[in-house]
mmCIF file of C-alpha atoms and ligand atoms in Angstrom:
data_model
loop_
_atom_site.group_PDB
_atom_site.id
_atom_site.type_symbol
_atom_site.label_atom_id
_atom_site.label_comp_id
_atom_site.label_asym_id
_atom_site.label_seq_id
_atom_site.Cartn_x
_atom_site.Cartn_y
_atom_site.Cartn_z
ATOM 1 C CA UNK A 1200 10.274 -23.286 -4.682
ATOM 2 C CA UNK A 1201 10.098 -21.704 -1.222
ATOM 3 C CA UNK A 1202 9.297 -18.013 -0.826
ATOM 4 C CA UNK A 1203 10.328 -16.374 2.451
ATOM 5 C CA UNK A 1204 8.252 -13.433 3.635
ATOM 6 C CA UNK A 1205 9.100 -10.879 6.312
ATOM 7 C CA UNK A 1206 5.753 -10.379 8.004
ATOM 8 C CA UNK A 1207 2.807 -12.758 8.225
ATOM 9 C CA UNK A 1208 -0.111 -10.336 8.112
ATOM 10 C CA UNK A 1209 -2.919 -10.141 5.558
ATOM 11 C CA UNK A 1210 -0.670 -9.135 2.654
ATOM 12 C CA UNK A 1211 1.570 -12.154 3.275
ATOM 13 C CA UNK A 1212 -1.579 -14.280 3.568
ATOM 14 C CA UNK A 1213 -2.863 -13.082 0.188
ATOM 15 C CA UNK A 1214 0.567 -13.600 -1.397
ATOM 16 C CA UNK A 1215 0.579 -17.181 -0.121
ATOM 17 C CA UNK A 1216 -2.984 -17.792 -1.324
ATOM 18 C CA UNK A 1217 -1.936 -16.570 -4.788
ATOM 19 C CA UNK A 1218 1.228 -18.680 -4.740
ATOM 20 C CA UNK A 1219 -0.279 -22.045 -3.791
ATOM 21 C CA UNK A 1220 -1.689 -22.740 -7.295
ATOM 22 C CA UNK A 1221 1.818 -22.086 -8.664
ATOM 23 C CA UNK A 1222 3.142 -24.839 -6.412
ATOM 24 C CA UNK A 1223 4.968 -22.463 -4.102
ATOM 25 C CA UNK A 1224 5.714 -23.053 -0.438
ATOM 26 C CA UNK A 1225 6.030 -20.253 2.097
ATOM 27 C CA UNK A 1226 8.000 -19.481 5.227
ATOM 28 C CA UNK A 1227 7.188 -16.386 7.290
ATOM 29 C CA UNK A 1228 9.101 -14.476 9.942
ATOM 30 C CA UNK A 1229 6.805 -12.523 12.249
ATOM 31 C CA UNK A 1230 6.938 -11.882 16.011
ATOM 32 C CA UNK A 1231 3.196 -12.407 16.549
ATOM 33 C CA UNK A 1232 2.352 -16.064 17.316
ATOM 34 C CA UNK A 1233 -1.228 -15.763 15.998
ATOM 35 C CA UNK A 1234 -0.262 -14.150 12.669
ATOM 36 C CA UNK A 1235 -2.913 -14.498 10.023
ATOM 37 C CA UNK A 1236 -0.664 -16.009 7.310
ATOM 38 C CA UNK A 1237 0.838 -18.562 9.691
ATOM 39 C CA UNK A 1238 -1.315 -21.543 8.723
ATOM 40 C CA UNK A 1239 -0.316 -21.158 5.049
ATOM 41 C CA UNK A 1240 3.304 -22.109 5.609
ATOM 42 C CA UNK A 1241 6.047 -22.387 8.177
ATOM 43 C CA UNK A 1242 6.069 -19.639 10.761
ATOM 44 C CA UNK A 1243 9.283 -18.504 12.432
ATOM 45 C CA UNK A 1244 8.175 -16.618 15.529
ATOM 46 C CA UNK A 1245 10.584 -13.939 16.653
ATOM 47 C CA UNK A 1246 11.937 -10.498 16.138
ATOM 48 C CA UNK A 1247 12.897 -9.200 12.692
ATOM 49 C CA UNK A 1248 16.363 -8.451 14.059
ATOM 50 C CA UNK A 1249 16.967 -11.987 15.401
ATOM 51 C CA UNK A 1250 20.079 -13.052 13.444
ATOM 52 C CA UNK A 1251 19.531 -16.788 14.042
ATOM 53 C CA UNK A 1252 15.979 -16.632 12.674
ATOM 54 C CA UNK A 1253 17.034 -14.437 9.757
ATOM 55 C CA UNK A 1254 19.749 -16.965 8.920
ATOM 56 C CA UNK A 1255 17.204 -19.792 9.067
ATOM 57 C CA UNK A 1256 14.827 -17.800 6.847
ATOM 58 C CA UNK A 1257 17.589 -17.203 4.296
ATOM 59 C CA UNK A 1258 18.674 -20.860 4.356
ATOM 60 C CA UNK A 1259 15.166 -22.242 3.909
ATOM 61 C CA UNK A 1260 14.016 -19.759 1.240
ATOM 62 C CA UNK A 1261 14.865 -19.590 -2.464
ATOM 63 C CA UNK A 1262 13.735 -15.962 -2.675
ATOM 64 C CA UNK A 1263 12.714 -13.528 0.063
ATOM 65 C CA UNK A 1264 10.194 -10.700 -0.059
ATOM 66 C CA UNK A 1265 8.405 -8.537 2.520
ATOM 67 C CA UNK A 1266 4.905 -7.298 3.206
ATOM 68 C CA UNK A 1267 5.630 -4.021 5.030
ATOM 69 C CA UNK A 1268 7.905 -1.100 4.297
ATOM 70 C CA UNK A 1269 9.369 -0.470 7.724
ATOM 71 C CA UNK A 1270 11.791 -3.388 7.524
ATOM 72 C CA UNK A 1271 15.217 -2.049 8.564
ATOM 73 C CA UNK A 1272 17.422 -1.877 5.457
ATOM 74 C CA UNK A 1273 20.301 -3.639 7.325
ATOM 75 C CA UNK A 1274 18.090 -6.724 7.569
ATOM 76 C CA UNK A 1275 17.596 -6.803 3.807
ATOM 77 C CA UNK A 1276 21.363 -6.457 3.301
ATOM 78 C CA UNK A 1277 21.993 -9.269 5.797
ATOM 79 C CA UNK A 1278 19.535 -11.640 4.063
ATOM 80 C CA UNK A 1279 20.667 -10.623 0.580
ATOM 81 C CA UNK A 1280 24.188 -11.877 1.274
ATOM 82 C CA UNK A 1281 22.857 -15.439 0.817
ATOM 83 C CA UNK A 1282 19.408 -15.275 -0.738
ATOM 84 C CA UNK A 1283 17.961 -12.742 -3.196
ATOM 85 C CA UNK A 1284 15.541 -10.276 -1.606
ATOM 86 C CA UNK A 1285 13.022 -8.315 -3.703
ATOM 87 C CA UNK A 1286 11.984 -5.494 -3.945
ATOM 88 C CA UNK A 1287 15.481 -3.980 -3.680
ATOM 89 C CA UNK A 1288 16.686 -2.337 -0.458
ATOM 90 C CA UNK A 1289 17.010 1.005 -2.282
ATOM 91 C CA UNK A 1290 13.221 1.183 -2.658
ATOM 92 C CA UNK A 1291 12.776 0.598 1.068
ATOM 93 C CA UNK A 1292 15.485 3.055 2.021
ATOM 94 C CA UNK A 1293 13.972 5.868 -0.059
ATOM 95 C CA UNK A 1294 10.376 5.117 0.875
ATOM 96 C CA UNK A 1295 11.039 5.012 4.618
ATOM 97 C CA UNK A 1296 11.651 8.743 4.900
ATOM 98 C CA UNK A 1297 9.082 11.137 3.449
ATOM 99 C CA UNK A 1298 11.724 13.797 2.698
ATOM 100 C CA UNK A 1299 14.055 11.370 0.892
ATOM 101 C CA UNK A 1300 11.036 10.008 -0.974
ATOM 102 C CA UNK A 1301 9.645 13.378 -2.097
ATOM 103 C CA UNK A 1302 13.138 14.586 -3.083
ATOM 104 C CA UNK A 1303 13.657 11.396 -5.109
ATOM 105 C CA UNK A 1304 10.305 11.904 -6.869
ATOM 106 C CA UNK A 1305 11.014 15.553 -7.664
ATOM 107 C CA UNK A 1306 14.504 14.691 -8.960
ATOM 108 C CA UNK A 1307 12.809 12.318 -11.408
ATOM 109 C CA UNK A 1308 10.545 15.148 -12.611
ATOM 110 C CA UNK A 1309 7.495 13.799 -10.757
ATOM 111 C CA UNK A 1310 5.293 16.493 -9.237
ATOM 112 C CA UNK A 1311 4.677 16.427 -5.462
ATOM 113 C CA UNK A 1312 2.992 18.811 -3.024
ATOM 114 C CA UNK A 1313 5.265 21.663 -1.934
ATOM 115 C CA UNK A 1314 7.120 20.532 1.163
ATOM 116 C CA UNK A 1315 9.748 21.413 3.731
ATOM 117 C CA UNK A 1316 11.666 19.364 6.292
ATOM 118 C CA UNK A 1317 11.122 20.621 9.849
ATOM 119 C CA UNK A 1318 12.770 19.442 13.044
ATOM 120 C CA UNK A 1319 11.643 22.067 15.560
ATOM 121 C CA UNK A 1320 8.652 24.319 16.199
ATOM 122 C CA UNK A 1321 10.748 27.309 15.057
ATOM 123 C CA UNK A 1322 11.530 25.607 11.736
ATOM 124 C CA UNK A 1323 7.833 24.811 11.301
ATOM 125 C CA UNK A 1324 6.925 28.462 11.916
ATOM 126 C CA UNK A 1325 9.596 29.599 9.447
ATOM 127 C CA UNK A 1326 8.391 27.161 6.764
ATOM 128 C CA UNK A 1327 4.716 28.168 6.825
ATOM 129 C CA UNK A 1328 4.877 31.421 4.823
ATOM 130 C CA UNK A 1329 6.201 29.402 1.850
ATOM 131 C CA UNK A 1330 3.964 26.360 2.273
ATOM 132 C CA UNK A 1331 0.758 28.305 3.073
ATOM 133 C CA UNK A 1332 -2.475 27.078 4.682
ATOM 134 C CA UNK A 1333 -4.058 24.575 4.776
ATOM 135 C CA UNK A 1334 -1.101 22.251 5.213
ATOM 136 C CA UNK A 1335 -0.338 18.844 6.679
ATOM 137 C CA UNK A 1336 2.378 18.036 9.183
ATOM 138 C CA UNK A 1337 3.562 14.402 8.915
ATOM 139 C CA UNK A 1338 6.284 12.522 10.735
ATOM 140 C CA UNK A 1339 9.124 11.719 8.317
ATOM 141 C CA UNK A 1340 9.216 8.056 9.322
ATOM 142 C CA UNK A 1341 6.844 5.303 10.440
ATOM 143 C CA UNK A 1342 3.583 7.025 9.539
ATOM 144 C CA UNK A 1343 0.801 5.016 7.903
ATOM 145 C CA UNK A 1344 -2.972 5.172 7.554
ATOM 146 C CA UNK A 1345 -2.969 8.829 8.556
ATOM 147 C CA UNK A 1346 -1.103 8.124 11.815
ATOM 148 C CA UNK A 1347 1.458 10.777 12.784
ATOM 149 C CA UNK A 1348 -0.380 13.451 10.753
ATOM 150 C CA UNK A 1349 -1.974 16.761 11.711
ATOM 151 C CA UNK A 1350 -3.834 19.213 9.463
ATOM 152 C CA UNK A 1351 -2.745 22.827 9.947
ATOM 153 C CA UNK A 1352 -5.222 25.649 9.295
ATOM 154 C CA UNK A 1353 -3.462 28.672 10.755
ATOM 155 C CA UNK A 1354 -0.454 29.829 12.791
ATOM 156 C CA UNK A 1355 -2.515 29.119 15.924
ATOM 157 C CA UNK A 1356 -2.353 25.369 15.206
ATOM 158 C CA UNK A 1357 1.412 25.058 15.092
ATOM 159 C CA UNK A 1358 2.391 24.652 18.748
ATOM 160 C CA UNK A 1359 -0.302 22.051 19.443
ATOM 161 C CA UNK A 1360 0.506 20.179 16.212
ATOM 162 C CA UNK A 1361 4.184 20.078 17.114
ATOM 163 C CA UNK A 1362 3.256 18.508 20.462
ATOM 164 C CA UNK A 1363 0.938 16.021 18.735
ATOM 165 C CA UNK A 1364 3.824 14.682 16.605
ATOM 166 C CA UNK A 1365 5.938 14.503 19.784
ATOM 167 C CA UNK A 1366 8.665 16.717 18.302
ATOM 168 C CA UNK A 1367 9.606 13.974 15.796
ATOM 169 C CA UNK A 1368 11.392 15.083 12.604
ATOM 170 C CA UNK A 1369 8.624 15.971 10.162
ATOM 171 C CA UNK A 1370 7.695 17.106 6.709
ATOM 172 C CA UNK A 1371 5.202 19.915 6.370
ATOM 173 C CA UNK A 1372 3.431 19.868 3.027
ATOM 174 C CA UNK A 1373 0.846 21.943 1.230
ATOM 175 C CA UNK A 1374 -2.664 20.502 1.239
ATOM 176 C CA UNK A 1375 -3.493 19.361 -2.290
ATOM 177 C CA UNK A 1376 -7.067 20.324 -3.267
ATOM 178 C CA UNK A 1377 -7.557 17.048 -5.094
ATOM 179 C CA UNK A 1378 -10.571 16.039 -7.214
ATOM 180 C CA UNK A 1379 -9.815 12.359 -6.725
ATOM 181 C CA UNK A 1380 -7.313 10.121 -4.988
ATOM 182 C CA UNK A 1381 -5.930 7.475 -7.311
ATOM 183 C CA UNK A 1382 -3.146 4.935 -7.324
ATOM 184 C CA UNK A 1383 -1.298 3.016 -9.960
ATOM 185 C CA UNK A 1384 -0.028 -0.473 -9.344
ATOM 186 C CA UNK A 1385 2.595 -2.078 -11.546
ATOM 187 C CA UNK A 1386 4.846 -5.119 -11.452
ATOM 188 C CA UNK A 1387 8.356 -5.454 -12.851
ATOM 189 C CA UNK A 1388 10.194 -8.752 -13.193
ATOM 190 C CA UNK A 1389 13.869 -9.523 -12.663
ATOM 191 C CA UNK A 1390 14.292 -9.413 -16.469
ATOM 192 C CA UNK A 1391 12.675 -5.973 -16.643
ATOM 193 C CA UNK A 1392 9.222 -6.887 -18.003
ATOM 194 C CA UNK A 1393 6.658 -4.361 -16.729
ATOM 195 C CA UNK A 1394 2.861 -4.563 -16.503
ATOM 196 C CA UNK A 1395 0.527 -1.808 -15.301
ATOM 197 C CA UNK A 1396 -2.919 -2.144 -13.761
ATOM 198 C CA UNK A 1397 -5.722 0.259 -14.611
ATOM 199 C CA UNK A 1398 -5.751 3.173 -12.152
ATOM 200 C CA UNK A 1399 -7.543 2.571 -8.918
ATOM 201 C CA UNK A 1400 -9.821 5.326 -7.588
ATOM 202 C CA UNK A 1401 -9.601 5.435 -3.814
ATOM 203 C CA UNK A 1402 -11.711 6.839 -0.992
ATOM 204 C CA UNK A 1403 -10.143 7.452 2.404
ATOM 205 C CA UNK A 1404 -11.753 8.357 5.686
ATOM 206 C CA UNK A 1405 -9.658 9.491 8.656
ATOM 207 C CA UNK A 1406 -6.544 8.699 6.594
ATOM 208 C CA UNK A 1407 -7.540 5.036 6.098
ATOM 209 C CA UNK A 1408 -8.470 3.556 2.725
ATOM 210 C CA UNK A 1409 -12.124 2.464 2.664
ATOM 211 C CA UNK A 1410 -13.090 1.893 -0.961
ATOM 212 C CA UNK A 1411 -11.007 1.276 -4.099
ATOM 213 C CA UNK A 1412 -12.518 0.954 -7.598
ATOM 214 C CA UNK A 1413 -10.931 0.140 -10.916
ATOM 215 C CA UNK A 1414 -11.204 2.708 -13.705
ATOM 216 C CA UNK A 1415 -11.883 2.188 -17.401
ATOM 217 C CA UNK A 1416 -9.757 4.204 -19.852
ATOM 218 C CA UNK A 1417 -8.981 6.880 -17.286
ATOM 219 C CA UNK A 1418 -7.580 10.050 -18.937
ATOM 220 C CA UNK A 1419 -4.732 10.055 -16.381
ATOM 221 C CA UNK A 1420 -3.659 6.453 -17.018
ATOM 222 C CA UNK A 1421 -0.848 7.301 -19.447
ATOM 223 C CA UNK A 1422 0.625 9.988 -17.193
ATOM 224 C CA UNK A 1423 0.516 7.662 -14.173
ATOM 225 C CA UNK A 1424 2.176 4.849 -16.151
ATOM 226 C CA UNK A 1425 4.883 7.259 -17.211
ATOM 227 C CA UNK A 1426 5.511 8.240 -13.560
ATOM 228 C CA UNK A 1427 5.666 4.691 -12.262
ATOM 229 C CA UNK A 1428 7.801 3.537 -15.157
ATOM 230 C CA UNK A 1429 10.328 6.247 -14.271
ATOM 231 C CA UNK A 1430 10.347 5.081 -10.633
ATOM 232 C CA UNK A 1431 10.654 1.371 -11.499
ATOM 233 C CA UNK A 1432 13.581 2.044 -13.784
ATOM 234 C CA UNK A 1433 15.358 4.398 -11.346
ATOM 235 C CA UNK A 1434 15.128 1.796 -8.571
ATOM 236 C CA UNK A 1435 15.882 -1.216 -10.809
ATOM 237 C CA UNK A 1436 12.764 -2.456 -9.068
ATOM 238 C CA UNK A 1437 11.546 -6.050 -8.911
ATOM 239 C CA UNK A 1438 8.065 -6.961 -7.672
ATOM 240 C CA UNK A 1439 4.738 -5.150 -7.357
ATOM 241 C CA UNK A 1440 4.727 -1.453 -6.421
ATOM 242 C CA UNK A 1441 1.979 1.088 -5.728
ATOM 243 C CA UNK A 1442 2.163 4.827 -6.312
ATOM 244 C CA UNK A 1443 -0.469 6.918 -4.515
ATOM 245 C CA UNK A 1444 -1.503 10.020 -6.409
ATOM 246 C CA UNK A 1445 -3.767 13.041 -6.201
ATOM 247 C CA UNK A 1446 -5.690 14.021 -9.346
ATOM 248 C CA UNK A 1447 -6.079 17.797 -9.668
ATOM 249 C CA UNK A 1448 -7.536 19.406 -12.804
ATOM 250 C CA UNK A 1449 -6.411 16.530 -15.032
ATOM 251 C CA UNK A 1450 -2.890 16.541 -13.646
ATOM 252 C CA UNK A 1451 -1.391 14.206 -11.141
ATOM 253 C CA UNK A 1452 0.639 14.893 -8.033
ATOM 254 C CA UNK A 1453 2.474 12.045 -6.348
ATOM 255 C CA UNK A 1454 1.921 11.465 -2.645
ATOM 256 C CA UNK A 1455 3.994 8.375 -1.860
ATOM 257 C CA UNK A 1456 4.955 4.950 -3.148
ATOM 258 C CA UNK A 1457 4.753 1.613 -1.347
ATOM 259 C CA UNK A 1458 7.352 -1.010 -2.352
ATOM 260 C CA UNK A 1459 4.923 -3.907 -1.946
ATOM 261 C CA UNK A 1460 1.480 -5.167 -2.829
ATOM 262 C CA UNK A 1461 -1.084 -2.564 -1.799
ATOM 263 C CA UNK A 1462 -4.524 -2.316 -0.264
ATOM 264 C CA UNK A 1463 -5.801 -0.283 -3.232
ATOM 265 C CA UNK A 1464 -5.040 -3.290 -5.467
ATOM 266 C CA UNK A 1465 -7.083 -5.899 -3.617
ATOM 267 C CA UNK A 1466 -9.834 -5.660 -6.240
ATOM 268 C CA UNK A 1467 -7.374 -7.286 -8.673
ATOM 269 C CA UNK A 1468 -7.924 -10.647 -6.927
ATOM 270 C CA UNK A 1469 -11.251 -11.220 -8.651
ATOM 271 C CA UNK A 1470 -11.247 -8.157 -10.905
ATOM 272 C CA UNK A 1471 -8.143 -8.804 -13.021
ATOM 273 C CA UNK A 1472 -6.929 -11.572 -15.235
ATOM 274 C CA UNK A 1473 -3.906 -11.796 -12.871
ATOM 275 C CA UNK A 1474 -3.891 -10.347 -9.361
ATOM 276 C CA UNK A 1475 -1.250 -7.972 -7.982
ATOM 277 C CA UNK A 1476 -0.228 -10.797 -5.617
ATOM 278 C CA UNK A 1477 0.347 -13.370 -8.342
ATOM 279 C CA UNK A 1478 2.248 -10.845 -10.453
ATOM 280 C CA UNK A 1479 4.449 -9.964 -7.473
ATOM 281 C CA UNK A 1480 5.405 -13.638 -7.125
ATOM 282 C CA UNK A 1481 5.921 -14.093 -10.867
ATOM 283 C CA UNK A 1482 8.073 -10.934 -10.933
ATOM 284 C CA UNK A 1483 10.419 -12.014 -8.127
ATOM 285 C CA UNK A 1484 10.742 -15.516 -9.652
ATOM 286 C CA UNK A 1485 11.487 -13.945 -13.059
ATOM 287 C CA UNK A 1486 8.517 -15.653 -14.670
ATOM 288 C CA UNK A 1487 6.399 -14.105 -17.451
ATOM 289 C CA UNK A 1488 3.958 -11.590 -15.953
ATOM 290 C CA UNK A 1489 0.217 -12.143 -16.308
ATOM 291 C CA UNK A 1490 -2.308 -9.923 -18.034
ATOM 292 C CA UNK A 1491 -3.572 -7.039 -15.908
ATOM 293 C CA UNK A 1492 -6.735 -6.759 -17.974
ATOM 294 C CA UNK A 1493 -9.826 -5.949 -15.847
ATOM 295 C CA UNK A 1494 -12.636 -8.499 -16.050
ATOM 296 C CA UNK A 1495 -15.349 -5.872 -15.689
ATOM 297 C CA UNK A 1496 -16.171 -3.243 -13.091
ATOM 298 C CA UNK A 1497 -14.285 -4.126 -9.922
ATOM 299 C CA UNK A 1498 -14.039 -2.670 -6.431
ATOM 300 C CA UNK A 1499 -12.904 -3.427 -2.904
ATOM 301 C CA UNK A 1500 -14.450 -2.368 0.386
ATOM 302 C CA UNK A 1501 -12.388 -2.609 3.574
ATOM 303 C CA UNK A 1502 -13.922 -3.696 6.872
ATOM 304 C CA UNK A 1503 -12.364 -1.993 9.853
ATOM 305 C CA UNK A 1504 -12.872 -2.896 13.510
ATOM 306 C CA UNK A 1505 -15.796 -5.252 12.816
ATOM 307 C CA UNK A 1506 -16.953 -7.347 9.892
ATOM 308 C CA UNK A 1507 -20.618 -7.561 8.855
ATOM 309 C CA UNK A 1508 -22.121 -11.063 9.047
ATOM 310 C CA UNK A 1509 -20.755 -13.274 6.263
ATOM 311 C CA UNK A 1510 -24.294 -14.387 5.319
ATOM 312 C CA UNK A 1511 -25.350 -10.804 4.806
ATOM 313 C CA UNK A 1512 -22.335 -10.016 2.594
ATOM 314 C CA UNK A 1513 -22.541 -13.211 0.593
ATOM 315 C CA UNK A 1514 -26.230 -12.713 -0.123
ATOM 316 C CA UNK A 1515 -24.942 -10.132 -2.633
ATOM 317 C CA UNK A 1516 -24.163 -12.583 -5.400
ATOM 318 C CA UNK A 1517 -21.278 -10.722 -7.080
ATOM 319 C CA UNK A 1518 -19.454 -10.107 -3.837
ATOM 320 C CA UNK A 1519 -16.435 -12.113 -2.655
ATOM 321 C CA UNK A 1520 -15.386 -12.078 0.964
ATOM 322 C CA UNK A 1521 -11.790 -12.120 2.199
ATOM 323 C CA UNK A 1522 -11.533 -12.602 5.963
ATOM 324 C CA UNK A 1523 -8.029 -12.162 7.339
ATOM 325 C CA UNK A 1524 -8.494 -14.398 10.388
ATOM 326 C CA UNK A 1525 -7.443 -11.585 12.721
ATOM 327 C CA UNK A 1526 -8.822 -10.842 16.183
ATOM 328 C CA UNK A 1527 -11.188 -7.855 16.156
ATOM 329 C CA UNK A 1528 -9.662 -4.671 17.531
ATOM 330 C CA UNK A 1529 -10.727 -1.063 17.183
ATOM 331 C CA UNK A 1530 -9.480 0.511 13.962
ATOM 332 C CA UNK A 1531 -7.941 -2.742 12.681
ATOM 333 C CA UNK A 1532 -8.321 -3.898 9.066
ATOM 334 C CA UNK A 1533 -10.017 -7.278 9.471
ATOM 335 C CA UNK A 1534 -11.357 -8.157 6.045
ATOM 336 C CA UNK A 1535 -12.359 -6.834 2.678
ATOM 337 C CA UNK A 1536 -14.959 -7.692 0.094
ATOM 338 C CA UNK A 1537 -14.535 -7.393 -3.632
ATOM 339 C CA UNK A 1538 -17.160 -6.809 -6.286
ATOM 340 C CA UNK A 1539 -16.905 -7.755 -9.932
ATOM 341 C CA UNK A 1540 -19.726 -7.204 -12.365
ATOM 342 C CA UNK A 1541 -20.426 -6.380 -15.999
ATOM 343 C CA UNK A 1542 -22.862 -3.500 -15.706
ATOM 344 C CA UNK A 1543 -22.305 -0.044 -14.279
ATOM 345 C CA UNK A 1544 -25.752 0.057 -12.694
ATOM 346 C CA UNK A 1545 -25.165 -3.196 -10.850
ATOM 347 C CA UNK A 1546 -21.703 -1.968 -9.834
ATOM 348 C CA UNK A 1547 -23.042 1.253 -8.322
ATOM 349 C CA UNK A 1548 -25.822 -0.594 -6.466
ATOM 350 C CA UNK A 1549 -23.391 -3.152 -5.046
ATOM 351 C CA UNK A 1550 -20.967 -0.442 -3.921
ATOM 352 C CA UNK A 1551 -23.843 1.355 -2.160
ATOM 353 C CA UNK A 1552 -24.860 -1.855 -0.370
ATOM 354 C CA UNK A 1553 -21.312 -2.713 0.698
ATOM 355 C CA UNK A 1554 -20.506 0.820 1.804
ATOM 356 C CA UNK A 1555 -23.643 0.882 3.939
ATOM 357 C CA UNK A 1556 -22.791 -2.460 5.558
ATOM 358 C CA UNK A 1557 -19.207 -1.319 6.158
ATOM 359 C CA UNK A 1558 -20.396 1.920 7.794
ATOM 360 C CA UNK A 1559 -22.690 0.020 10.157
ATOM 361 C CA UNK A 1560 -19.852 -2.173 11.389
ATOM 362 C CA UNK A 1561 -16.967 0.354 11.245
ATOM 363 C CA UNK A 1562 -15.709 1.459 14.655
ATOM 364 C CA UNK A 1563 -12.844 3.752 13.590
HETATM 365 P P1 AMP B 3078 -0.441 9.428 3.606
HETATM 366 O O1 AMP B 3078 -0.135 8.853 4.946
HETATM 367 O O2 AMP B 3078 0.584 10.388 3.125
HETATM 368 O O3 AMP B 3078 -0.765 8.354 2.602
HETATM 369 O O4 AMP B 3078 -1.821 10.250 3.783
HETATM 370 C C1 AMP B 3078 -3.056 9.635 4.121
HETATM 371 C C2 AMP B 3078 -4.200 10.414 3.488
HETATM 372 O O5 AMP B 3078 -4.207 11.778 3.965
HETATM 373 C C3 AMP B 3078 -4.127 10.541 1.984
HETATM 374 O O6 AMP B 3078 -4.620 9.404 1.334
HETATM 375 C C4 AMP B 3078 -4.982 11.778 1.756
HETATM 376 O O7 AMP B 3078 -6.363 11.468 1.877
HETATM 377 C C5 AMP B 3078 -4.596 12.660 2.913
HETATM 378 N N1 AMP B 3078 -3.439 13.506 2.530
HETATM 379 C C6 AMP B 3078 -2.144 13.244 2.768
HETATM 380 N N2 AMP B 3078 -1.338 14.217 2.296
HETATM 381 C C7 AMP B 3078 -2.138 15.129 1.718
HETATM 382 C C8 AMP B 3078 -1.931 16.382 1.045
HETATM 383 N N3 AMP B 3078 -0.696 16.918 0.897
HETATM 384 N N4 AMP B 3078 -3.008 17.050 0.582
HETATM 385 C C9 AMP B 3078 -4.256 16.554 0.753
HETATM 386 N N5 AMP B 3078 -4.544 15.403 1.393
HETATM 387 C C10 AMP B 3078 -3.505 14.689 1.873
#
């Protein structure tokens, strides 16, 4: 079977690495000639809107998926006319606009931060008495890893913040005083089978995920599963999905969902019976989903801008290194390492070592 993927970055690379043992072949469409998944399959080099390449992708693939959420929905509709594309376009459409997304979540009874749509400085000023300070101004579309976001502390910040987002349509939302940032990852197959991973506990710095750890019997697991189950059903979703959440006083508030495999689930590669990548592929092929059972304490550390020497990382014997084969560039995710171990003490020590190494090499 041939799986087509829009995008040939590290997520596509990890999908292909998970699919090879299942006998799958891959074809990628990505405009960058030196894409890091390219040597794991056939690479169509060109724009995502190139109709001839999209037609070729559809003809040569049995099923198509994507690794990023900014794919124009028209492209999914175009491909879907001949070849099934998962996750469904509805998930992309809703997730691409923060207002549509938050409204969708609230309509399903899922708590979000208070928010308001603003499209001018005047509207921002009018919204603030209701939202209150501190708050965050985010562009409605195309924001990721904290890009297109400004924290607002007082009325004095508004004019400068509005300039910083270049007058783009925005959402302004109340700052959630969270105790922890967590995410839940789940997979749903074409037949409707659903599996949930244990919650991941995530640490961000400057809006970028740095460290993700699995949790054991987290008190918020059931509530998070309930939320994501509601979303999966409402979207008639197929594939792996991630829902990013804030934990506040034993309640959860949803931030956003990503209709794809997610950085906070990379620890599942060595840390789970079945990784999020393998379950995504099984889900879109309508195969039985694999156990999401954790094989111990598991974590993932991202390396951004630079990667510590492989020898240094691999001298930690329960650490696994995943290099993405990408050219180093400031602020770019280049690799991650995962940890899996049986004892909490060992886990904490390994996280400390990895975090220290990551800090030394991080240039963001
Ligand atoms: P996002 O692009 O929405 O995923 O935001 C990136 C990061 O900014 C999050 O992971 C949080 O660390 C922080 N953040 C975003 N929105 C809020 C909020 N309403 N309250 C507190 N922190 C936030």
